[in-house]
Tab-separated table of C-alpha atoms and ligand atoms in Angstrom:
chain	number	residue	atom	x	y	z
A	1	MET	CA	164.627	108.545	62.524
A	2	PRO	CA	166.038	108.459	58.954
A	3	ASP	CA	165.752	105.129	57.123
A	4	ARG	CA	169.466	104.668	57.243
A	5	ALA	CA	172.008	106.583	59.267
A	6	PRO	CA	174.772	107.792	56.922
A	7	GLN	CA	177.612	105.516	58.041
A	8	PRO	CA	179.575	104.712	54.874
A	9	VAL	CA	180.998	101.197	54.734
A	10	ASP	CA	184.783	100.953	54.335
A	11	ARG	CA	185.003	99.399	50.913
A	12	GLN	CA	187.827	97.670	49.081
A	13	LEU	CA	187.671	99.235	45.611
A	14	PRO	CA	190.186	98.563	42.852
A	15	THR	CA	190.395	102.019	41.175
A	16	ASP	CA	189.751	105.727	41.711
A	17	GLU	CA	187.033	105.431	39.079
A	18	ALA	CA	185.306	102.817	41.241
A	19	ARG	CA	185.583	105.071	44.306
A	20	ASP	CA	183.986	107.948	42.354
A	21	LEU	CA	181.260	105.594	41.184
A	22	ILE	CA	180.417	104.522	44.742
A	23	SER	CA	180.319	108.193	45.832
A	24	LEU	CA	177.896	108.972	42.995
A	25	VAL	CA	175.697	106.022	43.938
A	26	ARG	CA	175.682	106.977	47.634
A	27	ASP	CA	174.656	110.475	46.658
A	28	ILE	CA	171.787	109.240	44.469
A	29	ALA	CA	170.770	106.740	47.155
A	30	GLN	CA	170.643	109.343	49.909
A	31	ARG	CA	169.010	112.105	47.855
A	32	GLU	CA	166.698	110.285	45.448
A	33	ILE	CA	165.938	106.860	46.887
A	34	ALA	CA	166.065	106.607	50.710
A	35	PRO	CA	163.828	109.575	51.622
A	36	SER	CA	160.693	108.132	49.973
A	37	ALA	CA	161.495	104.416	50.475
A	38	ALA	CA	159.330	103.710	53.538
A	39	GLU	CA	156.275	105.560	52.259
A	40	GLU	CA	156.459	104.105	48.754
A	41	GLU	CA	157.009	100.575	50.002
A	42	ASP	CA	153.916	101.059	52.118
A	43	THR	CA	151.797	102.167	49.180
A	44	GLY	CA	153.455	99.759	46.720
A	45	ARG	CA	154.658	102.471	44.334
A	46	PHE	CA	157.357	101.443	41.837
A	47	PRO	CA	159.861	104.311	41.399
A	48	ARG	CA	160.225	104.211	37.616
A	49	GLU	CA	161.803	107.695	37.607
A	50	VAL	CA	164.680	106.360	39.752
A	51	PHE	CA	165.438	103.706	37.122
A	52	THR	CA	165.414	106.398	34.441
A	53	LEU	CA	167.897	108.396	36.527
A	54	LEU	CA	170.073	105.294	37.040
A	55	SER	CA	169.991	104.604	33.310
A	56	ASP	CA	170.907	108.220	32.493
A	57	SER	CA	173.756	107.969	35.032
A	58	GLY	CA	175.162	104.860	33.347
A	59	LEU	CA	174.181	102.582	36.243
A	60	LEU	CA	171.916	100.093	34.437
A	61	GLY	CA	174.624	98.373	32.390
A	62	LEU	CA	177.608	98.465	34.718
A	63	PRO	CA	179.061	94.964	34.275
A	64	TYR	CA	178.697	94.860	30.485
A	65	ASP	CA	181.066	95.832	27.663
A	66	ALA	CA	181.373	99.501	26.745
A	67	GLU	CA	181.043	98.609	23.034
A	68	PHE	CA	177.232	98.535	23.296
A	69	GLY	CA	176.712	101.006	26.120
A	70	GLY	CA	177.812	99.068	29.193
A	71	GLY	CA	179.920	100.480	32.022
A	72	GLU	CA	182.687	97.862	31.703
A	73	GLN	CA	183.013	97.593	35.486
A	74	PRO	CA	184.285	94.457	37.198
A	75	TYR	CA	181.721	92.468	39.152
A	76	GLU	CA	183.398	93.374	42.447
A	77	VAL	CA	182.496	97.016	41.767
A	78	TYR	CA	179.049	96.424	40.269
A	79	LEU	CA	178.026	94.332	43.288
A	80	GLN	CA	179.072	97.018	45.748
A	81	VAL	CA	176.926	99.477	43.787
A	82	LEU	CA	173.990	97.076	44.174
A	83	GLU	CA	174.695	96.818	47.893
A	84	GLU	CA	174.483	100.606	48.283
A	85	LEU	CA	171.237	100.779	46.293
A	86	ALA	CA	169.646	97.900	48.222
A	87	ALA	CA	170.597	99.511	51.535
A	88	ALA	CA	168.609	102.569	50.473
A	89	ARG	CA	165.713	100.534	49.045
A	90	LEU	CA	165.626	96.849	48.112
A	91	THR	CA	163.082	97.453	45.326
A	92	VAL	CA	165.785	99.478	43.535
A	93	GLY	CA	168.817	97.249	44.264
A	94	LEU	CA	166.951	94.082	43.362
A	95	GLY	CA	165.396	95.790	40.342
A	96	VAL	CA	168.839	96.682	38.970
A	97	SER	CA	170.009	93.122	39.646
A	98	VAL	CA	167.008	91.655	37.781
A	99	HIS	CA	167.514	94.086	34.884
A	100	THR	CA	171.159	92.962	34.669
A	101	LEU	CA	170.018	89.319	34.762
A	102	ALA	CA	167.490	89.991	31.990
A	103	SER	CA	170.205	91.599	29.828
A	104	TYR	CA	172.646	88.702	30.278
A	105	ALA	CA	171.358	86.331	27.570
A	106	LEU	CA	171.754	88.953	24.855
A	107	ALA	CA	175.015	90.408	26.186
A	108	ALA	CA	176.672	86.996	26.597
A	109	HIS	CA	175.043	84.892	23.867
A	110	GLY	CA	173.522	87.250	21.300
A	111	THR	CA	175.021	87.776	17.856
A	112	LYS	CA	176.880	91.034	17.145
A	113	GLU	CA	173.902	92.183	15.039
A	114	GLN	CA	171.435	91.463	17.841
A	115	GLN	CA	173.661	93.210	20.366
A	116	ALA	CA	174.117	96.279	18.170
A	117	GLU	CA	170.361	96.496	17.598
A	118	HIS	CA	169.076	96.032	21.157
A	119	LEU	CA	171.804	96.380	23.793
A	120	PRO	CA	172.384	100.166	23.794
A	121	ALA	CA	168.737	100.825	24.685
A	122	MET	CA	168.796	98.079	27.331
A	123	LEU	CA	172.057	99.147	28.991
A	124	GLY	CA	171.639	102.908	28.923
A	125	GLY	CA	168.585	103.920	26.937
A	126	GLY	CA	166.067	103.893	29.748
A	127	LEU	CA	164.588	100.446	29.097
A	128	LEU	CA	163.779	98.082	31.958
A	129	GLY	CA	164.015	94.285	31.703
A	130	ALA	CA	162.401	91.173	33.162
A	131	TYR	CA	163.692	87.598	33.356
A	132	CYS	CA	161.104	84.877	32.767
A	133	LEU	CA	162.069	81.381	33.859
A	134	SER	CA	159.620	80.399	36.646
A	135	GLU	CA	156.113	79.127	35.942
A	136	PRO	CA	153.154	78.301	38.193
A	137	ALA	CA	154.077	74.582	38.240
A	138	SER	CA	157.871	74.840	37.842
A	139	GLY	CA	159.963	76.818	40.313
A	140	SER	CA	162.960	74.970	41.737
A	141	ASP	CA	162.527	72.354	39.001
A	142	ALA	CA	162.784	75.031	36.334
A	143	ALA	CA	163.810	72.559	33.604
A	144	SER	CA	160.260	71.190	33.605
A	145	LEU	CA	158.844	74.473	32.273
A	146	ARG	CA	155.932	74.188	29.850
A	147	THR	CA	155.695	77.510	27.983
A	148	LYS	CA	155.969	76.526	24.324
A	149	ALA	CA	157.616	78.196	21.372
A	150	VAL	CA	156.628	76.702	18.018
A	151	ARG	CA	158.238	77.794	14.759
A	152	GLU	CA	155.930	78.425	11.838
A	153	SER	CA	157.486	76.851	8.710
A	154	GLY	CA	160.881	78.520	9.000
A	155	GLY	CA	159.372	81.881	9.968
A	156	ASP	CA	158.351	83.439	13.302
A	157	TRP	CA	158.194	81.643	16.625
A	158	VAL	CA	154.833	81.610	18.406
A	159	LEU	CA	155.036	81.607	22.211
A	160	THR	CA	152.223	80.330	24.421
A	161	GLY	CA	152.173	79.793	28.172
A	162	THR	CA	152.283	81.490	31.557
A	163	LYS	CA	155.351	82.696	33.421
A	164	ALA	CA	155.017	83.235	37.177
A	165	TRP	CA	156.574	85.514	39.803
A	166	ILE	CA	158.030	87.849	37.216
A	167	THR	CA	159.761	90.870	38.733
A	168	HIS	CA	158.769	93.934	36.657
A	169	GLY	CA	155.974	91.834	35.091
A	170	GLY	CA	153.613	94.258	33.354
A	171	ILE	CA	155.995	97.235	33.426
A	172	ALA	CA	159.098	95.834	31.699
A	173	ASP	CA	160.124	97.022	28.237
A	174	PHE	CA	161.680	93.656	27.372
A	175	TYR	CA	161.301	90.103	28.630
A	176	THR	CA	163.973	87.428	28.348
A	177	VAL	CA	161.768	84.344	28.094
A	178	MET	CA	162.801	80.707	28.375
A	179	ALA	CA	160.403	78.508	26.369
A	180	ARG	CA	160.229	74.888	25.275
A	181	THR	CA	161.135	74.318	21.644
A	182	GLY	CA	162.020	70.635	21.822
A	183	GLU	CA	162.244	67.545	24.024
A	184	ASP	CA	161.283	67.426	27.722
A	185	GLY	CA	163.952	68.488	30.203
A	186	PRO	CA	166.771	71.030	30.064
A	187	ARG	CA	167.891	70.395	26.466
A	188	GLY	CA	164.561	71.346	24.906
A	189	ILE	CA	164.560	74.975	26.055
A	190	THR	CA	165.408	78.131	24.040
A	191	ALA	CA	165.762	81.786	25.092
A	192	PHE	CA	163.917	84.654	23.378
A	193	LEU	CA	163.988	88.427	23.687
A	194	VAL	CA	160.333	89.525	23.706
A	195	PRO	CA	159.363	93.220	23.544
A	196	GLY	CA	157.099	94.446	26.331
A	197	ASP	CA	154.501	95.680	23.854
A	198	ALA	CA	154.315	92.420	21.860
A	199	GLU	CA	150.770	91.516	20.839
A	200	GLY	CA	149.463	88.688	23.038
A	201	LEU	CA	151.704	89.507	26.017
A	202	SER	CA	149.826	90.589	29.125
A	203	ALA	CA	150.412	90.622	32.866
A	204	ALA	CA	148.115	89.640	35.717
A	205	VAL	CA	147.440	91.901	38.706
A	206	PRO	CA	150.690	91.968	40.749
A	207	GLU	CA	150.954	89.564	43.697
A	208	LYS	CA	150.253	90.939	47.194
A	209	LYS	CA	153.543	90.336	48.956
A	210	MET	CA	154.851	90.338	52.540
A	211	GLY	CA	157.504	92.896	51.620
A	212	LEU	CA	159.253	94.364	48.597
A	213	LYS	CA	155.863	95.845	47.812
A	214	GLY	CA	157.155	98.556	45.507
A	215	SER	CA	158.577	95.941	43.135
A	216	PRO	CA	155.784	94.493	40.980
A	217	THR	CA	155.798	90.670	40.823
A	218	ALA	CA	153.240	89.282	38.387
A	219	GLN	CA	152.305	86.390	36.168
A	220	VAL	CA	153.004	87.091	32.517
A	221	HIS	CA	150.714	85.478	29.966
A	222	LEU	CA	151.964	84.720	26.474
A	223	ASP	CA	149.001	84.096	24.241
A	224	GLY	CA	150.320	83.325	20.763
A	225	VAL	CA	153.066	85.958	20.936
A	226	ARG	CA	154.915	86.140	17.594
A	227	VAL	CA	158.669	86.535	17.851
A	228	PRO	CA	160.955	86.641	14.781
A	229	ASP	CA	163.878	84.211	14.729
A	230	ALA	CA	166.145	87.271	14.911
A	231	ARG	CA	165.033	87.547	18.555
A	232	ARG	CA	166.133	84.012	19.464
A	233	LEU	CA	169.089	84.281	21.843
A	234	GLY	CA	171.726	81.581	21.484
A	235	ASP	CA	171.116	78.251	19.769
A	236	GLU	CA	167.937	76.231	19.887
A	237	GLY	CA	168.118	74.042	22.987
A	238	GLN	CA	170.731	76.245	24.675
A	239	GLY	CA	168.214	78.302	26.669
A	240	PHE	CA	168.411	76.425	29.946
A	241	ALA	CA	172.208	76.539	30.040
A	242	ILE	CA	172.006	80.304	29.350
A	243	ALA	CA	169.369	80.715	32.075
A	244	LEU	CA	171.541	78.895	34.619
A	245	SER	CA	174.716	80.778	33.786
A	246	ALA	CA	172.742	84.036	34.080
A	247	LEU	CA	171.648	82.859	37.535
A	248	ASP	CA	175.232	82.151	38.662
A	249	SER	CA	175.893	85.870	38.225
A	250	GLY	CA	172.405	86.907	39.350
A	251	ARG	CA	172.873	85.094	42.665
A	252	LEU	CA	175.819	87.329	43.385
A	253	GLY	CA	173.494	90.292	42.874
A	254	ILE	CA	171.051	88.841	45.405
A	255	ALA	CA	173.933	88.253	47.842
A	256	ALA	CA	175.030	91.889	47.527
A	257	CYS	CA	171.444	93.131	47.965
A	258	ALA	CA	171.135	90.977	51.103
A	259	ILE	CA	174.261	92.532	52.594
A	260	GLY	CA	172.867	95.987	51.759
A	261	VAL	CA	169.623	95.266	53.636
A	262	ALA	CA	171.578	93.748	56.560
A	263	GLN	CA	173.910	96.764	56.710
A	264	ALA	CA	170.935	99.139	56.736
A	265	ALA	CA	169.371	97.154	59.591
A	266	LEU	CA	172.627	97.198	61.558
A	267	ASP	CA	172.985	100.962	61.041
A	268	ALA	CA	169.420	101.492	62.269
A	269	ALA	CA	170.055	99.279	65.316
A	270	VAL	CA	173.316	101.041	66.219
A	271	SER	CA	171.706	104.497	65.968
A	272	TYR	CA	168.702	103.438	68.000
A	273	ALA	CA	170.773	101.729	70.700
A	274	ALA	CA	172.836	104.888	71.153
A	275	GLU	CA	169.727	107.050	71.634
A	276	ARG	CA	167.327	104.842	73.567
A	277	ARG	CA	167.799	104.951	77.357
A	278	GLN	CA	166.623	102.395	79.906
A	279	PHE	CA	167.730	101.975	83.533
A	280	GLY	CA	169.289	105.436	83.234
A	281	ARG	CA	171.734	104.465	80.478
A	282	PRO	CA	171.731	104.110	76.677
A	283	ILE	CA	170.754	100.532	75.850
A	284	ALA	CA	173.994	100.396	73.783
A	285	ASP	CA	175.760	100.132	77.164
A	286	PHE	CA	174.295	96.704	77.894
A	287	GLN	CA	176.609	93.869	77.035
A	288	GLY	CA	173.690	91.700	75.913
A	289	LEU	CA	173.038	94.155	73.068
A	290	ARG	CA	176.681	95.060	72.429
A	291	PHE	CA	177.438	91.406	71.696
A	292	MET	CA	174.422	91.188	69.362
A	293	LEU	CA	175.666	94.240	67.443
A	294	ALA	CA	179.175	92.766	67.273
A	295	ASP	CA	177.835	89.467	65.898
A	296	MET	CA	175.646	91.272	63.344
A	297	ALA	CA	178.586	93.361	62.095
A	298	THR	CA	180.849	90.314	61.912
A	299	GLN	CA	178.331	88.286	59.896
A	300	ILE	CA	177.879	91.201	57.485
A	301	GLU	CA	181.633	91.612	56.927
A	302	ALA	CA	181.964	87.850	56.373
A	303	GLY	CA	179.129	87.957	53.827
A	304	ARG	CA	180.659	90.904	52.002
A	305	ALA	CA	184.012	89.119	51.865
A	306	LEU	CA	182.355	85.973	50.497
A	307	TYR	CA	180.479	87.703	47.682
A	308	LEU	CA	183.599	89.690	46.791
A	309	THR	CA	185.653	86.480	46.640
A	310	ALA	CA	183.152	84.978	44.199
A	311	ALA	CA	183.070	88.228	42.189
A	312	ARG	CA	186.860	88.356	41.927
A	313	LEU	CA	186.950	84.757	40.674
A	314	ARG	CA	184.381	85.760	38.041
A	315	ASP	CA	186.357	88.886	37.134
A	316	ALA	CA	189.468	86.724	36.690
A	317	GLY	CA	187.599	84.410	34.299
A	318	LEU	CA	187.736	81.514	36.777
A	319	PRO	CA	184.869	79.164	37.751
A	320	PHE	CA	182.729	80.800	40.446
A	321	ALA	CA	179.389	78.933	40.489
A	322	LYS	CA	180.097	77.160	43.800
A	323	GLN	CA	181.192	80.375	45.509
A	324	ALA	CA	178.199	82.244	44.040
A	325	ALA	CA	175.825	79.681	45.580
A	326	MET	CA	177.714	79.922	48.893
A	327	ALA	CA	177.542	83.716	48.794
A	328	LYS	CA	173.800	83.702	48.038
A	329	LEU	CA	173.195	81.207	50.845
A	330	HIS	CA	175.368	82.894	53.457
A	331	CYS	CA	174.468	86.501	52.686
A	332	THR	CA	170.713	85.936	52.599
A	333	GLU	CA	170.773	83.854	55.816
A	334	THR	CA	172.816	86.681	57.344
A	335	ALA	CA	170.255	89.252	56.211
A	336	MET	CA	167.447	87.255	57.831
A	337	ARG	CA	169.332	86.894	61.131
A	338	VAL	CA	170.614	90.460	61.264
A	339	THR	CA	167.254	92.052	60.416
A	340	THR	CA	165.512	89.854	63.006
A	341	ASP	CA	168.077	90.941	65.606
A	342	ALA	CA	167.604	94.584	64.586
A	343	VAL	CA	163.868	94.286	65.318
A	344	GLN	CA	164.784	92.822	68.732
A	345	ILE	CA	167.178	95.664	69.526
A	346	LEU	CA	164.473	98.242	68.800
A	347	GLY	CA	162.088	96.384	71.126
A	348	GLY	CA	158.427	97.307	70.549
A	349	TYR	CA	159.526	100.069	68.190
A	350	GLY	CA	161.157	97.406	66.048
A	351	TYR	CA	157.760	95.874	65.419
A	352	ILE	CA	156.009	98.969	64.101
A	353	ALA	CA	156.216	100.648	60.730
A	354	ASP	CA	157.369	104.022	62.151
A	355	PHE	CA	160.875	102.519	62.179
A	356	PRO	CA	162.493	100.689	59.267
A	357	ALA	CA	163.588	97.486	61.062
A	358	GLU	CA	160.383	95.505	60.433
A	359	ARG	CA	160.493	96.406	56.722
A	360	TYR	CA	164.076	95.171	56.460
A	361	MET	CA	163.043	91.901	58.114
A	362	ARG	CA	160.153	91.415	55.667
A	363	GLU	CA	162.461	92.242	52.761
A	364	ALA	CA	165.202	89.865	53.909
A	365	LYS	CA	162.796	86.906	53.798
A	366	VAL	CA	162.272	87.037	50.053
A	367	LEU	CA	166.012	86.910	49.412
A	368	GLN	CA	166.127	83.373	50.854
A	369	ILE	CA	163.616	82.357	48.139
A	370	VAL	CA	164.436	84.143	44.857
A	371	GLU	CA	166.930	82.991	42.185
A	372	GLY	CA	167.048	79.511	43.678
A	373	THR	CA	165.841	78.927	47.234
A	374	ASN	CA	168.519	78.374	49.854
A	375	GLN	CA	167.736	74.639	49.724
A	376	ILE	CA	168.639	74.760	46.023
A	377	GLN	CA	171.865	76.681	46.821
A	378	ARG	CA	172.837	73.858	49.219
A	379	MET	CA	172.117	71.327	46.434
A	380	VAL	CA	174.389	73.278	44.060
A	381	ILE	CA	177.198	73.475	46.631
A	382	ALA	CA	176.854	69.772	47.520
A	383	ARG	CA	177.043	68.813	43.824
A	384	HIS	CA	180.389	70.598	43.616
A	385	LEU	CA	181.554	68.632	46.647
A	386	ALA	CA	180.016	65.206	46.150
A	387	GLY	CA	178.931	65.044	42.495
A	388	PRO	CA	175.368	64.733	41.134
A	389	GLU	CA	172.738	62.872	43.165
A	390	GLU	CA	171.719	59.398	41.991
A	391	ARG	CA	168.076	59.299	40.931
B	1	FAD	C1	159.230	88.331	44.956
B	1	FAD	C2	159.650	87.274	43.977
B	1	FAD	C3	160.247	87.653	42.789
B	1	FAD	C4	160.614	86.679	41.846
B	1	FAD	N1	161.130	87.081	40.649
B	1	FAD	C5	161.318	86.149	39.668
B	1	FAD	C6	161.706	86.563	38.349
B	1	FAD	O1	161.904	87.754	38.079
B	1	FAD	N2	161.835	85.605	37.393
B	1	FAD	C7	161.632	84.287	37.643
B	1	FAD	O2	161.774	83.481	36.723
B	1	FAD	N3	161.269	83.866	38.886
B	1	FAD	C8	161.109	84.770	39.895
B	1	FAD	N4	160.710	84.356	41.155
B	1	FAD	C9	160.456	82.936	41.384
B	1	FAD	C10	161.448	82.285	42.313
B	1	FAD	O3	162.668	82.105	41.666
B	1	FAD	C11	160.808	80.970	42.806
B	1	FAD	O4	159.784	81.329	43.715
B	1	FAD	C12	161.801	80.051	43.444
B	1	FAD	O5	162.710	79.557	42.503
B	1	FAD	C13	161.109	78.857	44.134
B	1	FAD	O6	160.172	78.268	43.299
B	1	FAD	P1	158.689	77.977	43.859
B	1	FAD	O7	158.201	79.241	44.467
B	1	FAD	O8	157.903	77.375	42.771
B	1	FAD	O9	158.901	76.947	45.045
B	1	FAD	P2	159.062	75.350	44.908
B	1	FAD	O10	160.095	75.026	43.888
B	1	FAD	O11	157.719	74.737	44.763
B	1	FAD	O12	159.666	75.008	46.340
B	1	FAD	C14	158.849	74.874	47.510
B	1	FAD	C15	159.791	74.461	48.658
B	1	FAD	O13	160.380	73.190	48.348
B	1	FAD	C16	161.803	73.291	48.430
B	1	FAD	N5	162.394	72.390	47.452
B	1	FAD	C17	162.094	72.238	46.135
B	1	FAD	N6	162.861	71.306	45.560
B	1	FAD	C18	163.699	70.853	46.527
B	1	FAD	C19	164.742	69.873	46.569
B	1	FAD	N7	165.101	69.176	45.474
B	1	FAD	N8	165.382	69.673	47.750
B	1	FAD	C20	165.029	70.376	48.868
B	1	FAD	N9	164.052	71.292	48.894
B	1	FAD	C21	163.402	71.534	47.737
B	1	FAD	C22	162.113	74.745	48.147
B	1	FAD	O14	163.369	75.121	48.671
B	1	FAD	C23	160.952	75.434	48.867
B	1	FAD	O15	161.254	75.528	50.239
B	1	FAD	C24	160.392	85.308	42.124
B	1	FAD	C25	159.813	84.931	43.350
B	1	FAD	C26	159.433	85.891	44.263
B	1	FAD	C27	158.791	85.457	45.556
């Protein structure tokens, strides 16, 4: 059975250009990504050539300004592109989302000179990015990070510390690194753009993961890495605020990827249920399964509507952080439920690697953890409703 039956989603797209873009992405996904997804996820191969193709096709800078090589697409379009890519292979959809996240600090807070120097290569020149906030001892409590950046008498910054769980760690061409330059807590953190070949930067052996095995996740060690002040992004002490506003948008990317994985699992379950016969009938005839499929499809449509609502608020320049957290929470919970149900619908065949359902289920799990666990999303939503917690 193919990884994903070709059942295009009916999408709400604002322009003909956006419709053409989605057609292009579906074509790339079906020809270049889906056919090798299962095998490469099994062996843990990262498809660097696919990212080169996406870059050459203008798909690695979609939501950014055209002035420095971006695609100038609204978020509602960019996210639907991510959804299509993630449905074909999460390693690719999530990789594009992380690259976009890594480019955010420079695109939103860099100076014109910094943007002119670095952005064109990042958004369309074949480079791949990584975003470095988490550390071994600071995950959810990211503001307690300990990687240090010390300035040498008005000259270069020297970065020392270890970042953990870094997607594209060891293969990225640039790393957006949050490091401590001042007091404890969120106000003492500054963002830096560190080249992948900087002396003193090295990556550990990638983690052995439950799923998403083609996407390398590794600790990144910074051992006295020298970074000129011209690579500081934003003001000193502004790094944590930049990191969080990057994550507001990044969470929408994770939500869209989750809906892509869920849609792929639903498509696989529908195809299988139509073909598999028991008691002399296709199992798709049994109401017990028909209702499961109906619930799966309904949850997916609700998730898509929620991430698009948040994206349209963002596109309109309105606050969207609460809706982004809701979208990340709802869409990733949906992906977990839908992929689990897909395994159930395939019965024993759902549990073996000859069919894609078990891979989707393993992939869905990580989406409940990355870019703020779903407990943290609930904290963010509750703060919007009830104000900050008392200590
Ligand atoms: C595959 C993968 C890729 C990743 N990629 C990146 C990346 O590219 N860049 C990056 O910076 N990071 C990345 N991460 C890190 C990820 O963002 C963290 O794993 C995540 O934020 C959780 O941090 P932690 O693992 O340290 O868990 P912890 O923060 O230690 O949390 C452990 C548990 O406690 C819960 N918890 C913590 N605090 C609270 C609270 N106040 N209330 C209720 N529950 C709480 C959490 O929800 C979780 O269930 C990646 C992680 C994975 C697994």
